[in-house]
Amino acid sequence: MIAIKEIVQQALTIGYLSATAQNQIQKLLQTNYDSDDLDGLIILQRAVITGKVKQESLDQKNHASFPDKYASSNIKIAYQIAAEMAFAAAMALTMSHNTHDQPSIGN
């Protein structure tokens, strides 16, 4: 399976992050990632916010014929997704990958 950092590199190279890639990142954050992946997510978030990477909205296909009417809505969605990615990265940084290192009640 492709790594988060590879998805990030591809998005940075082409300047576009598809909905499919966003879904892959979310799935990978639930299973397997490392600090390089999280660093990449932070860089990707900044690129989306600054407009260097365009992010596909899930509603983009439905609104393709009305881009001006929905432009501000798409920007809000992009910021929301970027904030969610930052939150997921922050949560991932606080989680231990090794369950033996996590404290448990009664130990």
JSON list of N, CA, C and O in Angstrom, two decimals, residues 16-62:
[
{"chain": "A", "resi": 16, "resn": "TYR", "atom": "N", "xyz": [-2.27, 19.17, -6.78]},
{"chain": "A", "resi": 16, "resn": "TYR", "atom": "CA", "xyz": [-3.68, 18.78, -6.66]},
{"chain": "A", "resi": 16, "resn": "TYR", "atom": "C", "xyz": [-3.79, 17.59, -5.73]},
{"chain": "A", "resi": 16, "resn": "TYR", "atom": "O", "xyz": [-3.01, 16.65, -5.80]},
{"chain": "A", "resi": 17, "resn": "LEU", "atom": "N", "xyz": [-4.80, 17.64, -4.85]},
{"chain": "A", "resi": 17, "resn": "LEU", "atom": "CA", "xyz": [-5.09, 16.54, -3.93]},
{"chain": "A", "resi": 17, "resn": "LEU", "atom": "C", "xyz": [-6.51, 16.07, -4.18]},
{"chain": "A", "resi": 17, "resn": "LEU", "atom": "O", "xyz": [-7.48, 16.78, -3.92]},
{"chain": "A", "resi": 18, "resn": "SER", "atom": "N", "xyz": [-6.63, 14.87, -4.72]},
{"chain": "A", "resi": 18, "resn": "SER", "atom": "CA", "xyz": [-7.95, 14.33, -5.08]},
{"chain": "A", "resi": 18, "resn": "SER", "atom": "C", "xyz": [-8.68, 13.83, -3.84]},
{"chain": "A", "resi": 18, "resn": "SER", "atom": "O", "xyz": [-8.09, 13.58, -2.79]},
{"chain": "A", "resi": 19, "resn": "ALA", "atom": "N", "xyz": [-9.99, 13.66, -3.99]},
{"chain": "A", "resi": 19, "resn": "ALA", "atom": "CA", "xyz": [-10.81, 13.11, -2.91]},
{"chain": "A", "resi": 19, "resn": "ALA", "atom": "C", "xyz": [-10.35, 11.68, -2.60]},
{"chain": "A", "resi": 19, "resn": "ALA", "atom": "O", "xyz": [-10.33, 11.26, -1.44]},
{"chain": "A", "resi": 20, "resn": "THR", "atom": "N", "xyz": [-9.96, 10.95, -3.63]},
{"chain": "A", "resi": 20, "resn": "THR", "atom": "CA", "xyz": [-9.47, 9.58, -3.43]},
{"chain": "A", "resi": 20, "resn": "THR", "atom": "C", "xyz": [-8.21, 9.59, -2.57]},
{"chain": "A", "resi": 20, "resn": "THR", "atom": "O", "xyz": [-8.08, 8.78, -1.65]},
{"chain": "A", "resi": 21, "resn": "ALA", "atom": "N", "xyz": [-7.30, 10.51, -2.86]},
{"chain": "A", "resi": 21, "resn": "ALA", "atom": "CA", "xyz": [-6.07, 10.61, -2.07]},
{"chain": "A", "resi": 21, "resn": "ALA", "atom": "C", "xyz": [-6.37, 11.00, -0.62]},
{"chain": "A", "resi": 21, "resn": "ALA", "atom": "O", "xyz": [-5.76, 10.49, 0.31]},
{"chain": "A", "resi": 22, "resn": "GLN", "atom": "N", "xyz": [-7.33, 11.90, -0.44]},
{"chain": "A", "resi": 22, "resn": "GLN", "atom": "CA", "xyz": [-7.73, 12.30, 0.90]},
{"chain": "A", "resi": 22, "resn": "GLN", "atom": "C", "xyz": [-8.26, 11.10, 1.69]},
{"chain": "A", "resi": 22, "resn": "GLN", "atom": "O", "xyz": [-7.94, 10.91, 2.87]},
{"chain": "A", "resi": 23, "resn": "ASN", "atom": "N", "xyz": [-9.07, 10.28, 1.03]},
{"chain": "A", "resi": 23, "resn": "ASN", "atom": "CA", "xyz": [-9.61, 9.08, 1.69]},
{"chain": "A", "resi": 23, "resn": "ASN", "atom": "C", "xyz": [-8.49, 8.09, 2.03]},
{"chain": "A", "resi": 23, "resn": "ASN", "atom": "O", "xyz": [-8.52, 7.46, 3.08]},
{"chain": "A", "resi": 24, "resn": "GLN", "atom": "N", "xyz": [-7.51, 7.96, 1.13]},
{"chain": "A", "resi": 24, "resn": "GLN", "atom": "CA", "xyz": [-6.38, 7.07, 1.40]},
{"chain": "A", "resi": 24, "resn": "GLN", "atom": "C", "xyz": [-5.61, 7.55, 2.63]},
{"chain": "A", "resi": 24, "resn": "GLN", "atom": "O", "xyz": [-5.21, 6.73, 3.46]},
{"chain": "A", "resi": 25, "resn": "ILE", "atom": "N", "xyz": [-5.39, 8.86, 2.72]},
{"chain": "A", "resi": 25, "resn": "ILE", "atom": "CA", "xyz": [-4.67, 9.41, 3.87]},
{"chain": "A", "resi": 25, "resn": "ILE", "atom": "C", "xyz": [-5.42, 9.10, 5.16]},
{"chain": "A", "resi": 25, "resn": "ILE", "atom": "O", "xyz": [-4.82, 8.67, 6.15]},
{"chain": "A", "resi": 26, "resn": "GLN", "atom": "N", "xyz": [-6.73, 9.31, 5.15]},
{"chain": "A", "resi": 26, "resn": "GLN", "atom": "CA", "xyz": [-7.52, 9.03, 6.34]},
{"chain": "A", "resi": 26, "resn": "GLN", "atom": "C", "xyz": [-7.42, 7.57, 6.76]},
{"chain": "A", "resi": 26, "resn": "GLN", "atom": "O", "xyz": [-7.27, 7.26, 7.93]},
{"chain": "A", "resi": 27, "resn": "LYS", "atom": "N", "xyz": [-7.46, 6.67, 5.80]},
{"chain": "A", "resi": 27, "resn": "LYS", "atom": "CA", "xyz": [-7.35, 5.24, 6.11]},
{"chain": "A", "resi": 27, "resn": "LYS", "atom": "C", "xyz": [-5.97, 4.90, 6.64]},
{"chain": "A", "resi": 27, "resn": "LYS", "atom": "O", "xyz": [-5.83, 4.12, 7.59]},
{"chain": "A", "resi": 28, "resn": "LEU", "atom": "N", "xyz": [-4.94, 5.47, 6.03]},
{"chain": "A", "resi": 28, "resn": "LEU", "atom": "CA", "xyz": [-3.57, 5.20, 6.47]},
{"chain": "A", "resi": 28, "resn": "LEU", "atom": "C", "xyz": [-3.31, 5.74, 7.87]},
{"chain": "A", "resi": 28, "resn": "LEU", "atom": "O", "xyz": [-2.54, 5.16, 8.64]},
{"chain": "A", "resi": 29, "resn": "LEU", "atom": "N", "xyz": [-3.93, 6.85, 8.21]},
{"chain": "A", "resi": 29, "resn": "LEU", "atom": "CA", "xyz": [-3.76, 7.41, 9.56]},
{"chain": "A", "resi": 29, "resn": "LEU", "atom": "C", "xyz": [-4.33, 6.48, 10.62]},
{"chain": "A", "resi": 29, "resn": "LEU", "atom": "O", "xyz": [-3.93, 6.53, 11.77]},
{"chain": "A", "resi": 30, "resn": "GLN", "atom": "N", "xyz": [-5.25, 5.64, 10.22]},
{"chain": "A", "resi": 30, "resn": "GLN", "atom": "CA", "xyz": [-5.85, 4.69, 11.16]},
{"chain": "A", "resi": 30, "resn": "GLN", "atom": "C", "xyz": [-5.03, 3.42, 11.29]},
{"chain": "A", "resi": 30, "resn": "GLN", "atom": "O", "xyz": [-5.25, 2.63, 12.21]},
{"chain": "A", "resi": 31, "resn": "THR", "atom": "N", "xyz": [-4.07, 3.21, 10.39]},
{"chain": "A", "resi": 31, "resn": "THR", "atom": "CA", "xyz": [-3.33, 1.95, 10.40]},
{"chain": "A", "resi": 31, "resn": "THR", "atom": "C", "xyz": [-1.83, 2.10, 10.54]},
{"chain": "A", "resi": 31, "resn": "THR", "atom": "O", "xyz": [-1.25, 1.68, 11.52]},
{"chain": "A", "resi": 32, "resn": "ASN", "atom": "N", "xyz": [-1.19, 2.71, 9.55]},
{"chain": "A", "resi": 32, "resn": "ASN", "atom": "CA", "xyz": [0.26, 2.68, 9.51]},
{"chain": "A", "resi": 32, "resn": "ASN", "atom": "C", "xyz": [0.83, 4.01, 9.02]},
{"chain": "A", "resi": 32, "resn": "ASN", "atom": "O", "xyz": [0.52, 4.44, 7.93]},
{"chain": "A", "resi": 33, "resn": "TYR", "atom": "N", "xyz": [1.65, 4.64, 9.86]},
{"chain": "A", "resi": 33, "resn": "TYR", "atom": "CA", "xyz": [2.27, 5.90, 9.49]},
{"chain": "A", "resi": 33, "resn": "TYR", "atom": "C", "xyz": [3.51, 6.10, 10.36]},
{"chain": "A", "resi": 33, "resn": "TYR", "atom": "O", "xyz": [3.69, 5.41, 11.37]},
{"chain": "A", "resi": 34, "resn": "ASP", "atom": "N", "xyz": [4.37, 7.04, 9.95]},
{"chain": "A", "resi": 34, "resn": "ASP", "atom": "CA", "xyz": [5.55, 7.36, 10.76]},
{"chain": "A", "resi": 34, "resn": "ASP", "atom": "C", "xyz": [5.70, 8.87, 10.83]},
{"chain": "A", "resi": 34, "resn": "ASP", "atom": "O", "xyz": [4.86, 9.62, 10.31]},
{"chain": "A", "resi": 35, "resn": "SER", "atom": "N", "xyz": [6.75, 9.33, 11.47]},
{"chain": "A", "resi": 35, "resn": "SER", "atom": "CA", "xyz": [6.93, 10.77, 11.66]},
{"chain": "A", "resi": 35, "resn": "SER", "atom": "C", "xyz": [7.13, 11.50, 10.33]},
{"chain": "A", "resi": 35, "resn": "SER", "atom": "O", "xyz": [6.72, 12.66, 10.20]},
{"chain": "A", "resi": 36, "resn": "ASP", "atom": "N", "xyz": [7.73, 10.84, 9.34]},
{"chain": "A", "resi": 36, "resn": "ASP", "atom": "CA", "xyz": [7.87, 11.46, 8.02]},
{"chain": "A", "resi": 36, "resn": "ASP", "atom": "C", "xyz": [6.50, 11.70, 7.39]},
{"chain": "A", "resi": 36, "resn": "ASP", "atom": "O", "xyz": [6.29, 12.72, 6.72]},
{"chain": "A", "resi": 37, "resn": "ASP", "atom": "N", "xyz": [5.58, 10.76, 7.59]},
{"chain": "A", "resi": 37, "resn": "ASP", "atom": "CA", "xyz": [4.23, 10.93, 7.08]},
{"chain": "A", "resi": 37, "resn": "ASP", "atom": "C", "xyz": [3.56, 12.14, 7.73]},
{"chain": "A", "resi": 37, "resn": "ASP", "atom": "O", "xyz": [2.91, 12.94, 7.06]},
{"chain": "A", "resi": 38, "resn": "LEU", "atom": "N", "xyz": [3.72, 12.28, 9.03]},
{"chain": "A", "resi": 38, "resn": "LEU", "atom": "CA", "xyz": [3.10, 13.40, 9.74]},
{"chain": "A", "resi": 38, "resn": "LEU", "atom": "C", "xyz": [3.72, 14.72, 9.34]},
{"chain": "A", "resi": 38, "resn": "LEU", "atom": "O", "xyz": [3.00, 15.72, 9.18]},
{"chain": "A", "resi": 39, "resn": "ASP", "atom": "N", "xyz": [5.02, 14.74, 9.13]},
{"chain": "A", "resi": 39, "resn": "ASP", "atom": "CA", "xyz": [5.68, 15.95, 8.64]},
{"chain": "A", "resi": 39, "resn": "ASP", "atom": "C", "xyz": [5.11, 16.32, 7.26]},
{"chain": "A", "resi": 39, "resn": "ASP", "atom": "O", "xyz": [4.85, 17.49, 6.97]},
{"chain": "A", "resi": 40, "resn": "GLY", "atom": "N", "xyz": [4.92, 15.31, 6.44]},
{"chain": "A", "resi": 40, "resn": "GLY", "atom": "CA", "xyz": [4.36, 15.54, 5.11]},
{"chain": "A", "resi": 40, "resn": "GLY", "atom": "C", "xyz": [2.95, 16.11, 5.17]},
{"chain": "A", "resi": 40, "resn": "GLY", "atom": "O", "xyz": [2.59, 16.98, 4.39]},
{"chain": "A", "resi": 41, "resn": "LEU", "atom": "N", "xyz": [2.15, 15.62, 6.12]},
{"chain": "A", "resi": 41, "resn": "LEU", "atom": "CA", "xyz": [0.79, 16.14, 6.26]},
{"chain": "A", "resi": 41, "resn": "LEU", "atom": "C", "xyz": [0.79, 17.61, 6.64]},
{"chain": "A", "resi": 41, "resn": "LEU", "atom": "O", "xyz": [-0.03, 18.39, 6.15]},
{"chain": "A", "resi": 42, "resn": "ILE", "atom": "N", "xyz": [1.71, 18.00, 7.49]},
{"chain": "A", "resi": 42, "resn": "ILE", "atom": "CA", "xyz": [1.80, 19.41, 7.89]},
{"chain": "A", "resi": 42, "resn": "ILE", "atom": "C", "xyz": [2.19, 20.27, 6.69]},
{"chain": "A", "resi": 42, "resn": "ILE", "atom": "O", "xyz": [1.60, 21.32, 6.45]},
{"chain": "A", "resi": 43, "resn": "ILE", "atom": "N", "xyz": [3.14, 19.79, 5.91]},
{"chain": "A", "resi": 43, "resn": "ILE", "atom": "CA", "xyz": [3.55, 20.52, 4.71]},
{"chain": "A", "resi": 43, "resn": "ILE", "atom": "C", "xyz": [2.39, 20.59, 3.72]},
{"chain": "A", "resi": 43, "resn": "ILE", "atom": "O", "xyz": [2.14, 21.65, 3.12]},
{"chain": "A", "resi": 44, "resn": "LEU", "atom": "N", "xyz": [1.68, 19.50, 3.56]},
{"chain": "A", "resi": 44, "resn": "LEU", "atom": "CA", "xyz": [0.53, 19.47, 2.65]},
{"chain": "A", "resi": 44, "resn": "LEU", "atom": "C", "xyz": [-0.55, 20.44, 3.12]},
{"chain": "A", "resi": 44, "resn": "LEU", "atom": "O", "xyz": [-1.14, 21.17, 2.31]},
{"chain": "A", "resi": 45, "resn": "GLN", "atom": "N", "xyz": [-0.81, 20.47, 4.41]},
{"chain": "A", "resi": 45, "resn": "GLN", "atom": "CA", "xyz": [-1.81, 21.38, 4.95]},
{"chain": "A", "resi": 45, "resn": "GLN", "atom": "C", "xyz": [-1.45, 22.82, 4.61]},
{"chain": "A", "resi": 45, "resn": "GLN", "atom": "O", "xyz": [-2.29, 23.60, 4.17]},
{"chain": "A", "resi": 46, "resn": "ARG", "atom": "N", "xyz": [-0.20, 23.18, 4.81]},
{"chain": "A", "resi": 46, "resn": "ARG", "atom": "CA", "xyz": [0.24, 24.54, 4.50]},
{"chain": "A", "resi": 46, "resn": "ARG", "atom": "C", "xyz": [0.10, 24.83, 3.01]},
{"chain": "A", "resi": 46, "resn": "ARG", "atom": "O", "xyz": [-0.28, 25.93, 2.61]},
{"chain": "A", "resi": 47, "resn": "ALA", "atom": "N", "xyz": [0.41, 23.85, 2.18]},
{"chain": "A", "resi": 47, "resn": "ALA", "atom": "CA", "xyz": [0.30, 24.04, 0.73]},
{"chain": "A", "resi": 47, "resn": "ALA", "atom": "C", "xyz": [-1.16, 24.24, 0.31]},
{"chain": "A", "resi": 47, "resn": "ALA", "atom": "O", "xyz": [-1.44, 25.05, -0.58]},
{"chain": "A", "resi": 48, "resn": "VAL", "atom": "N", "xyz": [-2.08, 23.53, 0.94]},
{"chain": "A", "resi": 48, "resn": "VAL", "atom": "CA", "xyz": [-3.50, 23.70, 0.63]},
{"chain": "A", "resi": 48, "resn": "VAL", "atom": "C", "xyz": [-3.97, 25.08, 1.08]},
{"chain": "A", "resi": 48, "resn": "VAL", "atom": "O", "xyz": [-4.65, 25.79, 0.33]},
{"chain": "A", "resi": 49, "resn": "ILE", "atom": "N", "xyz": [-3.57, 25.48, 2.27]},
{"chain": "A", "resi": 49, "resn": "ILE", "atom": "CA", "xyz": [-4.00, 26.77, 2.79]},
{"chain": "A", "resi": 49, "resn": "ILE", "atom": "C", "xyz": [-3.48, 27.92, 1.94]},
{"chain": "A", "resi": 49, "resn": "ILE", "atom": "O", "xyz": [-4.19, 28.90, 1.69]},
{"chain": "A", "resi": 50, "resn": "THR", "atom": "N", "xyz": [-2.24, 27.82, 1.48]},
{"chain": "A", "resi": 50, "resn": "THR", "atom": "CA", "xyz": [-1.65, 28.89, 0.67]},
{"chain": "A", "resi": 50, "resn": "THR", "atom": "C", "xyz": [-2.06, 28.82, -0.79]},
{"chain": "A", "resi": 50, "resn": "THR", "atom": "O", "xyz": [-1.73, 29.71, -1.56]},
{"chain": "A", "resi": 51, "resn": "GLY", "atom": "N", "xyz": [-2.74, 27.76, -1.18]},
{"chain": "A", "resi": 51, "resn": "GLY", "atom": "CA", "xyz": [-3.21, 27.64, -2.56]},
{"chain": "A", "resi": 51, "resn": "GLY", "atom": "C", "xyz": [-2.22, 26.98, -3.50]},
{"chain": "A", "resi": 51, "resn": "GLY", "atom": "O", "xyz": [-2.48, 26.90, -4.70]},
{"chain": "A", "resi": 52, "resn": "LYS", "atom": "N", "xyz": [-1.10, 26.49, -2.98]},
{"chain": "A", "resi": 52, "resn": "LYS", "atom": "CA", "xyz": [-0.13, 25.81, -3.84]},
{"chain": "A", "resi": 52, "resn": "LYS", "atom": "C", "xyz": [-0.64, 24.45, -4.29]},
{"chain": "A", "resi": 52, "resn": "LYS", "atom": "O", "xyz": [-0.24, 23.95, -5.33]},
{"chain": "A", "resi": 53, "resn": "VAL", "atom": "N", "xyz": [-1.51, 23.86, -3.48]},
{"chain": "A", "resi": 53, "resn": "VAL", "atom": "CA", "xyz": [-2.14, 22.59, -3.82]},
{"chain": "A", "resi": 53, "resn": "VAL", "atom": "C", "xyz": [-3.65, 22.81, -3.77]},
{"chain": "A", "resi": 53, "resn": "VAL", "atom": "O", "xyz": [-4.17, 23.30, -2.78]},
{"chain": "A", "resi": 54, "resn": "LYS", "atom": "N", "xyz": [-4.30, 22.47, -4.86]},
{"chain": "A", "resi": 54, "resn": "LYS", "atom": "CA", "xyz": [-5.76, 22.55, -4.91]},
{"chain": "A", "resi": 54, "resn": "LYS", "atom": "C", "xyz": [-6.31, 21.23, -4.39]},
{"chain": "A", "resi": 54, "resn": "LYS", "atom": "O", "xyz": [-5.80, 20.16, -4.70]},
{"chain": "A", "resi": 55, "resn": "GLN", "atom": "N", "xyz": [-7.36, 21.34, -3.59]},
{"chain": "A", "resi": 55, "resn": "GLN", "atom": "CA", "xyz": [-7.93, 20.17, -2.96]},
{"chain": "A", "resi": 55, "resn": "GLN", "atom": "C", "xyz": [-9.32, 19.91, -3.53]},
{"chain": "A", "resi": 55, "resn": "GLN", "atom": "O", "xyz": [-10.17, 20.79, -3.53]},
{"chain": "A", "resi": 56, "resn": "GLU", "atom": "N", "xyz": [-9.53, 18.70, -4.02]},
{"chain": "A", "resi": 56, "resn": "GLU", "atom": "CA", "xyz": [-10.82, 18.35, -4.59]},
{"chain": "A", "resi": 56, "resn": "GLU", "atom": "C", "xyz": [-11.86, 18.28, -3.48]},
{"chain": "A", "resi": 56, "resn": "GLU", "atom": "O", "xyz": [-11.66, 17.63, -2.46]},
{"chain": "A", "resi": 57, "resn": "SER", "atom": "N", "xyz": [-12.95, 18.96, -3.70]},
{"chain": "A", "resi": 57, "resn": "SER", "atom": "CA", "xyz": [-14.07, 18.90, -2.77]},
{"chain": "A", "resi": 57, "resn": "SER", "atom": "C", "xyz": [-14.94, 17.72, -3.14]},
{"chain": "A", "resi": 57, "resn": "SER", "atom": "O", "xyz": [-15.08, 17.39, -4.31]},
{"chain": "A", "resi": 58, "resn": "LEU", "atom": "N", "xyz": [-15.54, 17.11, -2.16]},
{"chain": "A", "resi": 58, "resn": "LEU", "atom": "CA", "xyz": [-16.44, 16.00, -2.45]},
{"chain": "A", "resi": 58, "resn": "LEU", "atom": "C", "xyz": [-17.64, 16.47, -3.25]},
{"chain": "A", "resi": 58, "resn": "LEU", "atom": "O", "xyz": [-18.23, 15.71, -3.99]},
{"chain": "A", "resi": 59, "resn": "ASP", "atom": "N", "xyz": [-18.00, 17.74, -3.12]},
{"chain": "A", "resi": 59, "resn": "ASP", "atom": "CA", "xyz": [-19.12, 18.30, -3.86]},
{"chain": "A", "resi": 59, "resn": "ASP", "atom": "C", "xyz": [-18.71, 18.96, -5.16]},
{"chain": "A", "resi": 59, "resn": "ASP", "atom": "O", "xyz": [-19.54, 19.47, -5.89]},
{"chain": "A", "resi": 60, "resn": "GLN", "atom": "N", "xyz": [-17.42, 18.94, -5.48]},
{"chain": "A", "resi": 60, "resn": "GLN", "atom": "CA", "xyz": [-16.91, 19.66, -6.64]},
{"chain": "A", "resi": 60, "resn": "GLN", "atom": "C", "xyz": [-17.59, 19.22, -7.93]},
{"chain": "A", "resi": 60, "resn": "GLN", "atom": "O", "xyz": [-17.93, 20.04, -8.77]},
{"chain": "A", "resi": 61, "resn": "LYS", "atom": "N", "xyz": [-17.81, 17.95, -8.11]},
{"chain": "A", "resi": 61, "resn": "LYS", "atom": "CA", "xyz": [-18.40, 17.45, -9.34]},
{"chain": "A", "resi": 61, "resn": "LYS", "atom": "C", "xyz": [-19.84, 17.95, -9.50]},
{"chain": "A", "resi": 61, "resn": "LYS", "atom": "O", "xyz": [-20.28, 18.24, -10.60]},
{"chain": "A", "resi": 62, "resn": "ASN", "atom": "N", "xyz": [-20.55, 18.08, -8.40]},
{"chain": "A", "resi": 62, "resn": "ASN", "atom": "CA", "xyz": [-21.92, 18.55, -8.46]},
{"chain": "A", "resi": 62, "resn": "ASN", "atom": "C", "xyz": [-22.01, 20.04, -8.78]},
{"chain": "A", "resi": 62, "resn": "ASN", "atom": "O", "xyz": [-23.01, 20.50, -9.29]}
]
